[in-house]
Coordinates of C-alpha atoms and ligand atoms in Angstrom, one line a residue:
X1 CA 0.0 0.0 0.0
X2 CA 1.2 3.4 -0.9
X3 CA 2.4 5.6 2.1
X4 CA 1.2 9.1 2.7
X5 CA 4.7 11.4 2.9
X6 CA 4.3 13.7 5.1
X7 CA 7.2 15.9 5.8
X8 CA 8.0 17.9 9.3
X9 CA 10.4 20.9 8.9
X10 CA 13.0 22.7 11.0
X11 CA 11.8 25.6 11.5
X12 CA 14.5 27.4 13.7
X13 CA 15.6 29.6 10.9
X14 CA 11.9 31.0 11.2
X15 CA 12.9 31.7 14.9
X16 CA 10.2 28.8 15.9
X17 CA 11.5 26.6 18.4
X18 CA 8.1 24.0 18.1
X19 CA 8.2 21.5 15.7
X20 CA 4.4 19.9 14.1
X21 CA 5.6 16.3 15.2
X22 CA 6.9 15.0 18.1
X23 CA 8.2 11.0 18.6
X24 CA 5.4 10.1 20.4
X25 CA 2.8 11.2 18.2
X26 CA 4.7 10.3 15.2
X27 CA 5.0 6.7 17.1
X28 CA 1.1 6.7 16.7
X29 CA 1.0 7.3 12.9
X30 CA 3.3 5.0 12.4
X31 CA 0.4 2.4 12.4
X32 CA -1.7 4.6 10.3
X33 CA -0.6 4.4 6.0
X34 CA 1.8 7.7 6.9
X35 CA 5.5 7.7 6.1
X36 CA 6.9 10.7 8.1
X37 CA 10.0 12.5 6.7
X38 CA 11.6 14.8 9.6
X39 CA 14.1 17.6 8.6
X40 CA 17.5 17.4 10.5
X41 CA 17.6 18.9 13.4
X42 CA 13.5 20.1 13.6
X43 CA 12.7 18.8 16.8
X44 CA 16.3 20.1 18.4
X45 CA 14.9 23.6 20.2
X46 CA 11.7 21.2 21.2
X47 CA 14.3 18.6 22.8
X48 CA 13.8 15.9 20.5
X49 CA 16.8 15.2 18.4
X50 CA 17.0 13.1 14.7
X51 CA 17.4 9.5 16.9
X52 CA 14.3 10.1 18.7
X53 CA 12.2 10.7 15.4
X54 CA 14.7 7.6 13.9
X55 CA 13.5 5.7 16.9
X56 CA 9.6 5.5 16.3
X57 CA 10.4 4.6 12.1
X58 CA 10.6 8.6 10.9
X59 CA 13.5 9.2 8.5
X60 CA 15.4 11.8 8.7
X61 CA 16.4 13.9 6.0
X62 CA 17.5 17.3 4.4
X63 CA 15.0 20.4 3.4
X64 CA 14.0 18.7 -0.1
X65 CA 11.2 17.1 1.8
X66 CA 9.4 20.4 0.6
X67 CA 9.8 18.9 -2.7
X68 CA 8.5 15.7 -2.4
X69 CA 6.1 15.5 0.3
X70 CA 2.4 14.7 -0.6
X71 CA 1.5 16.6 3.3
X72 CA 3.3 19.6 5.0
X73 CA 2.2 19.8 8.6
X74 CA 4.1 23.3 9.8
X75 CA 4.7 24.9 13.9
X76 CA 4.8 28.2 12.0
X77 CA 3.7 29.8 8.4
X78 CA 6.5 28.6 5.8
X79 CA 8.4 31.4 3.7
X80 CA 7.5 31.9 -0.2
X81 CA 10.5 30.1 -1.0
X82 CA 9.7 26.9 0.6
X83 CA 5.9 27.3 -0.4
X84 CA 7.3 27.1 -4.2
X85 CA 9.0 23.9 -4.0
X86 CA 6.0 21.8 -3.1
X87 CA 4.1 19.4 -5.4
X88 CA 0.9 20.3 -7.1
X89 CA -1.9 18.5 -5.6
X90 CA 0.2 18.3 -2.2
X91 CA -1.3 19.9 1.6
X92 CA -0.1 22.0 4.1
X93 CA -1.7 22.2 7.3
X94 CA -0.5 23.9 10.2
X95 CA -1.2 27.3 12.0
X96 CA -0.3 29.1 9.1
X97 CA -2.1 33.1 10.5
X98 CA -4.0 33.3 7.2
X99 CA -5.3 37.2 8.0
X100 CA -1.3 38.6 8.3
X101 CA 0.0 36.3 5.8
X102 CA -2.1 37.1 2.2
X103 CA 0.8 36.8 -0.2
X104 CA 1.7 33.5 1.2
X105 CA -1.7 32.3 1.0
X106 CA -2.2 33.5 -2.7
X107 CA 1.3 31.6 -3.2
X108 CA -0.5 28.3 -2.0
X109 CA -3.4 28.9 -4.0
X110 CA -0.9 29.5 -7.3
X111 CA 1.3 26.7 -6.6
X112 CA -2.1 24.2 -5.9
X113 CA -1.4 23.0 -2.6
X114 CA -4.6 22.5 -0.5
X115 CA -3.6 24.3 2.4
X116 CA -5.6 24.4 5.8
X117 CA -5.0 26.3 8.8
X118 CA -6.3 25.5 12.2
X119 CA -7.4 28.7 13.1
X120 CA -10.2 28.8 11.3
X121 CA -11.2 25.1 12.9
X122 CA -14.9 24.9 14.1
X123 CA -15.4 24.7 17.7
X124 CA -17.5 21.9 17.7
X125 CA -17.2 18.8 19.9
X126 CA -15.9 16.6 16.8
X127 CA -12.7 19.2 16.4
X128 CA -11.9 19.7 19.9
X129 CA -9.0 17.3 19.7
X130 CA -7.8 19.0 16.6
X131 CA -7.9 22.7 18.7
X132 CA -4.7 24.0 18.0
X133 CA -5.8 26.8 18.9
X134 CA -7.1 26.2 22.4
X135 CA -3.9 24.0 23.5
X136 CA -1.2 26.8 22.6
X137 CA -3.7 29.5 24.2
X138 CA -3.9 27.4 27.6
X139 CA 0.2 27.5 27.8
X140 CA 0.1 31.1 26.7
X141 CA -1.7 31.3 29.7
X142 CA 0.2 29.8 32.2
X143 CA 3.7 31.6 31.1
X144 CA 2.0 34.9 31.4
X145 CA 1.8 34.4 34.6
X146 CA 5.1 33.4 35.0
X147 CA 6.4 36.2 33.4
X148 CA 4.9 38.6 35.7
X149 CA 6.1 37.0 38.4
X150 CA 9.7 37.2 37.3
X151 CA 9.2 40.8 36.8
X152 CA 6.7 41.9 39.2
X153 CA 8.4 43.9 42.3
X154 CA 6.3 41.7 44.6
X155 CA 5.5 38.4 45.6
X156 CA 2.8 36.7 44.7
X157 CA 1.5 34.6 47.8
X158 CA 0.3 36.0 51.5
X159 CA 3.3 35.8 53.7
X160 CA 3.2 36.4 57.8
X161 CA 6.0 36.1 58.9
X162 CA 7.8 38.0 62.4
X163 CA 9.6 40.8 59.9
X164 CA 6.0 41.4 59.0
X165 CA 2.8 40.4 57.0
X166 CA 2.8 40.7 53.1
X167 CA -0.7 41.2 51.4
X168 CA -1.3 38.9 47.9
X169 CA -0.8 40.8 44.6
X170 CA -3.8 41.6 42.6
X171 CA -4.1 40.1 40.0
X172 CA -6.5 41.3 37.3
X173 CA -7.1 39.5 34.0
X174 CA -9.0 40.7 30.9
X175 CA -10.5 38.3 28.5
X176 CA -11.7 35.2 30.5
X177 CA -11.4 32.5 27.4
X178 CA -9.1 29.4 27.1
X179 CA -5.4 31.7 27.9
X180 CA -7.3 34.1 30.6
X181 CA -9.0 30.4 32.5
X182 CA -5.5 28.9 32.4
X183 CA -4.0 32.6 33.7
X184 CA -6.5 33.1 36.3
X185 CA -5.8 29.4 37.9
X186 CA -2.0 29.7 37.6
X187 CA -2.3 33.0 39.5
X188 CA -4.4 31.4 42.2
X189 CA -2.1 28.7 42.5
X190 CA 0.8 30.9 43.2
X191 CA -1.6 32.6 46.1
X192 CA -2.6 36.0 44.1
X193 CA -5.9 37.6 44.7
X194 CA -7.4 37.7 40.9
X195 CA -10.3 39.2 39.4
X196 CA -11.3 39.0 36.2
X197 CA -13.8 40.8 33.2
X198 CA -14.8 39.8 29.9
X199 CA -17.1 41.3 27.8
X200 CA -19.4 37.7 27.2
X201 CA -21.2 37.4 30.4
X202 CA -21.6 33.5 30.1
X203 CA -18.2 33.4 31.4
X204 CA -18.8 34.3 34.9
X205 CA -19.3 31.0 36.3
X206 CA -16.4 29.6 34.5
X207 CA -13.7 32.5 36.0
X208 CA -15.5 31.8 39.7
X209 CA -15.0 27.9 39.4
X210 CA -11.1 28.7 39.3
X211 CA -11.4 30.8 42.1
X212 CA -11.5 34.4 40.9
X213 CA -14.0 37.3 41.0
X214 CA -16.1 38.7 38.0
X215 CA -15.9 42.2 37.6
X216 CA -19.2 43.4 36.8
X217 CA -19.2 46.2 34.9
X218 CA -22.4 48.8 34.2
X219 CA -21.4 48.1 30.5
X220 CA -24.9 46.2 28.5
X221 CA -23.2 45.0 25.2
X222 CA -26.1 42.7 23.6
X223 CA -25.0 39.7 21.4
X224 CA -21.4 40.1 22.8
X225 CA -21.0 36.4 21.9
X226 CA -21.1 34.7 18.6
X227 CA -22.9 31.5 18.0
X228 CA -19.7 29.9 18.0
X229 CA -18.7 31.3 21.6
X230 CA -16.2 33.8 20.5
X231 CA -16.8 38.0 21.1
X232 CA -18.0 40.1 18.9
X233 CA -16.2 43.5 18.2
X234 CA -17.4 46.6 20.2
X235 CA -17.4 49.9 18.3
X236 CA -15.4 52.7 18.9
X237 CA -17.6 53.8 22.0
X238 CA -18.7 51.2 23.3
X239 CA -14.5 50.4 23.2
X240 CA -13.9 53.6 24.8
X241 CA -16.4 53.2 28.1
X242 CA -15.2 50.5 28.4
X243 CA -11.3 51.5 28.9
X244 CA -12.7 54.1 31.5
X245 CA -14.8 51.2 33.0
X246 CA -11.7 48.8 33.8
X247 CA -9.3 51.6 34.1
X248 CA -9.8 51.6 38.1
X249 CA -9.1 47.8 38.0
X250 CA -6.3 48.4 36.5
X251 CA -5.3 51.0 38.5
X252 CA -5.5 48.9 41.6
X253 CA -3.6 45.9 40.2
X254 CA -0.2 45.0 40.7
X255 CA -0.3 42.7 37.6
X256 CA -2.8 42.6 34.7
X257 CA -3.1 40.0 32.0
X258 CA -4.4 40.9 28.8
X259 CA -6.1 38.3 26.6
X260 CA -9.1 39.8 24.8
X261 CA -9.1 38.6 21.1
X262 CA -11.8 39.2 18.3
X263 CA -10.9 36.1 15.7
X264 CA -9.5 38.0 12.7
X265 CA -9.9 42.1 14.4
X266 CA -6.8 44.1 15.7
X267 CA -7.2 43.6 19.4
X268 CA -9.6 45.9 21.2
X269 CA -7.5 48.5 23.1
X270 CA -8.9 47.9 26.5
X271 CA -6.0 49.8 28.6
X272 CA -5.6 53.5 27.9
X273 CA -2.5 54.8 28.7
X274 CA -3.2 57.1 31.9
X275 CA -5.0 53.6 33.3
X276 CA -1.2 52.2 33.3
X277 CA -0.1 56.0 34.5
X278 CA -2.5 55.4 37.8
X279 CA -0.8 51.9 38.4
X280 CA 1.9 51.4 41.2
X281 CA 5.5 51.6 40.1
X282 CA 6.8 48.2 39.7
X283 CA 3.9 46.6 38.4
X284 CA 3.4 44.5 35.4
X285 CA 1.4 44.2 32.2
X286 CA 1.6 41.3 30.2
X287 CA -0.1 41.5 26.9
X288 CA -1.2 38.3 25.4
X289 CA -3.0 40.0 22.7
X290 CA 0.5 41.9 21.0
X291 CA 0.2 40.0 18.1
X292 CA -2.9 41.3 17.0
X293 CA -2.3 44.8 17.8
X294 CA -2.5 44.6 21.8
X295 CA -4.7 45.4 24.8
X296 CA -3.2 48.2 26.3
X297 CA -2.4 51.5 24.4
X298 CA 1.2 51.5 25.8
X299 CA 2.2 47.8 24.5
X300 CA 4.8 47.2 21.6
X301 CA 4.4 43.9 20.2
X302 CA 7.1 42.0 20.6
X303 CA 8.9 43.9 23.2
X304 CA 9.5 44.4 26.6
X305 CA 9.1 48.1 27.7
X306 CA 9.1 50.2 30.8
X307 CA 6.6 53.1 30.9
X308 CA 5.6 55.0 33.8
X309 CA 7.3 52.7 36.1
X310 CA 5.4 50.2 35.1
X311 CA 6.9 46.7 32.8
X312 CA 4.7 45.7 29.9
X313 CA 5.5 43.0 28.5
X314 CA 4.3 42.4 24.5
X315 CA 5.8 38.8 24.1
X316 CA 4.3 37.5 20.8
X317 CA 4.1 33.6 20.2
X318 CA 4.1 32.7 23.7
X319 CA 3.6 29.2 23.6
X320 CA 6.8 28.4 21.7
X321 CA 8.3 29.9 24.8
X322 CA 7.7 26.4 26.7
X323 CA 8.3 24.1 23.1
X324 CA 8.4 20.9 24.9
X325 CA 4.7 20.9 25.6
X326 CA 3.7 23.3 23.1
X327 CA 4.7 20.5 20.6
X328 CA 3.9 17.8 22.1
X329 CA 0.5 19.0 22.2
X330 CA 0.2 20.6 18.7
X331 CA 1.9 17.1 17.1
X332 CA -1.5 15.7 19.1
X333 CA -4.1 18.5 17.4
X334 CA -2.3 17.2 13.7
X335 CA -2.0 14.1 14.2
X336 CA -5.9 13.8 14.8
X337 CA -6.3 16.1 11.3
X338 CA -4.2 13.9 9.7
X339 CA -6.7 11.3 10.4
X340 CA -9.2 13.1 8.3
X341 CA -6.8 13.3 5.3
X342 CA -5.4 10.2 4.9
X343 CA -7.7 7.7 2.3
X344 CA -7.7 3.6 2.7
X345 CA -5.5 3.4 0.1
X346 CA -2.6 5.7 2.1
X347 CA -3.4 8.7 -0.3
X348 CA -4.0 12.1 0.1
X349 CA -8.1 12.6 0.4
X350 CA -9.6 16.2 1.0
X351 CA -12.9 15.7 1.5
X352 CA -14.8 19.1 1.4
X353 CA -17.8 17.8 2.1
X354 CA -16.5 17.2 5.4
X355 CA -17.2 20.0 7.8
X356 CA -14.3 20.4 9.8
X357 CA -12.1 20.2 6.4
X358 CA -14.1 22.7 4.7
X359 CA -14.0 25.5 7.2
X360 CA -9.8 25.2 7.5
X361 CA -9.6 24.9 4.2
X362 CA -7.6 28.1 2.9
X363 CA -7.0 27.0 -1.1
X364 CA -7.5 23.8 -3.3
X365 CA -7.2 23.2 -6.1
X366 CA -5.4 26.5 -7.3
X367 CA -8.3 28.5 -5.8
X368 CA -8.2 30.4 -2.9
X369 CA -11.9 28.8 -1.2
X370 CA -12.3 30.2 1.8
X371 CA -14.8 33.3 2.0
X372 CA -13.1 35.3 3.9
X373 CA -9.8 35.0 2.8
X374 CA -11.4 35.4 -1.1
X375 CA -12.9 39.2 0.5
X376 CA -9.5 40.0 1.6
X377 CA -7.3 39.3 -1.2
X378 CA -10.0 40.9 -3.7
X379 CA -10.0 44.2 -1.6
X380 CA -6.1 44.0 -0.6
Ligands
NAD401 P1 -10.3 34.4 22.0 O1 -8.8 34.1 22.1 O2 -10.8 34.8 20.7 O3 -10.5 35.7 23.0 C1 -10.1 35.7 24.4 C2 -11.2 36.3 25.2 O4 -11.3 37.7 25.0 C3 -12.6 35.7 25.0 O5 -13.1 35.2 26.2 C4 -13.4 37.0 24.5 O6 -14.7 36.9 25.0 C5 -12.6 38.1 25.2 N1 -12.9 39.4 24.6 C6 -13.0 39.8 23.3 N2 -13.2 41.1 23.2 C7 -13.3 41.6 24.5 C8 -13.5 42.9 25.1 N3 -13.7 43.9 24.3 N4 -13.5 43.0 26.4 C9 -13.2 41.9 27.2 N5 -13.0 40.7 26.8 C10 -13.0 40.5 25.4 O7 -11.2 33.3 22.7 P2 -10.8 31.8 23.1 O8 -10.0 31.8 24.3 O9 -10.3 31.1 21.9 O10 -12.2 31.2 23.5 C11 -13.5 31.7 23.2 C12 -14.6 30.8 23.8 O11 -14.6 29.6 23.1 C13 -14.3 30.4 25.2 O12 -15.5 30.5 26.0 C14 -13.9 29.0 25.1 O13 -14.1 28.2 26.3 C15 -14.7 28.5 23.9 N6 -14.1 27.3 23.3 C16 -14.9 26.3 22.9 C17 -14.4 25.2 22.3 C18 -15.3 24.1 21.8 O14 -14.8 23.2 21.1 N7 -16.5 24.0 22.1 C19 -13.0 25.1 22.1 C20 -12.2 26.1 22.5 C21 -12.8 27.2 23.1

C-alpha cells in the first residue's frame, strides 16, 4: 500500500522553536498508511533530536522534503520560497495566521497546494482534539503568569512572617477564554488575589469555578457572543467606556493580563494609557493579545518596555516559549487532522464535504476557497 509522505520541517531559521511532530505522536501514525519524513535537526529547540524521530520509524532527511512531500504539517507559516518547491496537488496544514500572511496564501493557492489552517477550525465537539488553537492558548496562559512573576516587584503569595505580613498581589485578568482560564488558575495557585472581566457574560461561572471574582461592569453590550462562543467586536464607543470602565481595575492591580481577542480584528484597546499611568511603580502588564495589535495603548508587540514605572510586556508567540509541551501538544491536534486526510489506500483525500475540512480549508485546487480570505485578497 502506498504511504502518505508527510514531511516535518525545522523551523529554527523562522525563529520557531516547536516543531508539528513530536516522537510520540509520530509513534502513533506509524500504524496509520503515513510515512513521516523529519528535517534534520527540527525537533532540536523542542528537545527531540534526529534519533528520537529515527526511533519510532521517521526518516530523517535534508529540506527537499518540501519537494517531495504529498502533506506539510508546519509549527509556523512557511516562507514563499519553501511554499514554491511543493508538489501540485500536495497539503499543508499547520497554524499558518492566514489574515497577516495574504501573499503566502495566494502563493499556495498559485502553486495548488490545499492548504488548511487551524485557526479557522470549528469549535465543535468533533474538532476539539484537533484545537490548536485552544492547546497553545492554555500554555500562553500559564507563562504569562510566569512572566509577571519574574518581573513583578512583589511576591505573589500572602506571607506572615515576624519581619512582618505581606498582602497577595492583585491580580486582574481581561479576556476570560481558554489563555485568561489557564492565567486566572495559575495566578491562584501561586496565592494571588485575581479578578477578572470579559465582555461575554456567560463566562462568569467559569472565572469563579477557578477561584476568581467577575468584575461586573455597568457596561450592557447585547449579542457580545457569537454562535460559536467567540466575542464580537465593540465599536469605537462602546471600546472607549469601556477602557474608562476597567481603568480603576487596573489601576489597583499589581499585575494585569491581557487576553481579549476578536478572531481576525486588531485587538480591542482595552487599557488606555493614563490607566497604566495610575498603576503602582513596579507593576506589570503582560499583553497576550501583542500579536494582534495589543490590549493596552502603551504595549509594543514583541517587546518588553518600561513606561511609567510600570513593565509591559508584549511577548508574541508565547507558547513556543515552553516548546516541549507546546509540541507535544500541537503534534497531538495534527495528528488527529491527519486522520481526516489520509484515504484507505494511504493517499492524500480532502474531502470538502466534510465539515471540519471545509472550514480550514484556505485553497485547493489552485483557488483560494475560503470566504473570507477570497474578500480580503480581492480588496487588498
Ligand atoms: P479568544 O482568544 O478569541 O478571546 C479571548 C477572550 O477575550 C474571549 O473570552 C473573549 O470573549 C474576550 N474578549 C474579546 N473582546 C473583549 C473585550 N472587548 N473586552 C473583554 N473581553 C473581550 O477566545 P478563546 O480563548 O479562543 O475562547 C472563546 C470561547 O470559546 C471560550 O469560551 C472557550 O471556552 C470556547 N471554546 C470552545 C471550544 C469548543 O470546542 N466548544 C473550544 C475552544 C474554546
Amino acid at each position: 500500500m502506498a504511504k502518505l509522505k508527510t514531511f516535518i520541517p525545522n523551523q529554527a531559521g523562522a525563529g520557531e522553536l516547536r516543531v508539528a511532530m513530536v516522537p510520540l505522536a509520530a509513534k502513533r501514525l506509524a500504524a496509520t498508511g503515513i510515512e513521516l519524513l523529519v528535517e534534520s535537526r527540527a525537533g532540536l529547540a523542542a528537545g527531540y533530536d534526529d534519533d528520537a524521530y529515527r526511533n519510532v520509524g521517521a526518516q530523517v532527511v535534508g529540506n527537499d522534503g518540501w519537494g517531495t512531500a504529498d502533506m506539510v504539517l508546519v509549527a509556523a507559516p512557511p516562507s514563499i520560497e519553501q511554499v514554491v518547491q511543493m508538489r501540485g496537488g500536495a497539503a499543508l496544514a499547520g497554524l499558518l495566521a492566514p489574515h497577516r500572511n495574504l501573499q503566502l496564501i495566494e502563493a499556495l493557492a498559485r502553486q495548488g497546494v490545499s492548504a488548511m489552517s487551524l485557526e479557522y477550525l470549528p469549535r465543535i465537539t468533533r474538532a476539539q482534539a484537533m484545537d490548536a488553537l485552544s492547546s497553545q492558548a492554555n500554555l500562553a496562559g500559564y507563562k504569562a503568569v510566569i512572566l509577571a512573576a519574574e518581573r513583578c516587584t512583589k511576591i505573589f503569595p500572602l506571607l506572615m512572617t515576624a519581619a512582618g505580613t505581606l498582602r497577595p498581589a492583585e491580580v486582574f485578568v481581561i479576556g476570560a477564554g481558554v489563555a485568561g482560564l489557564q492565567a486566572i488558575a495559575t495566578a491562584r495557585r501561586l496565592g494571588a488575589v485575581v479578578r477578572a472581566y470579559d465582555v461575554r457574560p456567560a463566562v462568569k461561572e467559569q472565572v469563579q469555578s477557578v477561584g476568581a471574582k467577575f468584575l461586573e461592569l455597568p457596561l450592557e453590550i447585547a449579542g457580545a457572543q457569537t454562535a460559536g462562543g467567540y466575542a464580537r467586536e465593540l465599536t469605537p464607543e462602546q471600546q472607549g467606556r469601556q477602557r474608562a470602565l476597567v481603568a480603576d481595575a487596573v489601576a489597583a492591580s499589581d499585575v494585569v493580563i491581557t487576553t481579549a481577542a476578536v478572531p481576525g480584528k486588531p485587538a480591542p484597546k482595552l487599557i488606555a494609557a493614563e490607566a497604566v499611568a495610575r498603576m503602582q511603580p513596579g507593576s506589570v502588564i503582560v499583553d497576550l493579545a501583542a500579536e494582534a495589535g495589543g490590549n493596552c495603548q502603551l504595549t509594543e508587540p514583541g517587546q518588553t518596555v518600561v513606561k511609567h514605572s510600570v513593565t509591559i510586556i508584549g511577548i508574541m508567540n508565547v507558547a513556543a516559549t515552553v516548546p516541549s509541551h507546546a509540541s507535544q501538544v500541537y503534534a497531538n491536534n495534527l495528528a488527529n487532522l491527519l486522520k481526516l486526510l489520509v484515504a484507505a489506500d494511504g493517499s492524500l483525500k480532502i474531502d470538502t464535504t466534510d465539515e471540519v475540512i471545509a472550514a480550514v480549508l484556505l485553497c485547493h485546487g489552485g483557488q483560494i476557497v475560503h470566504p473570507t480570505l477570497k474578500e480580503l485578497v480581492t480588496h487588498a
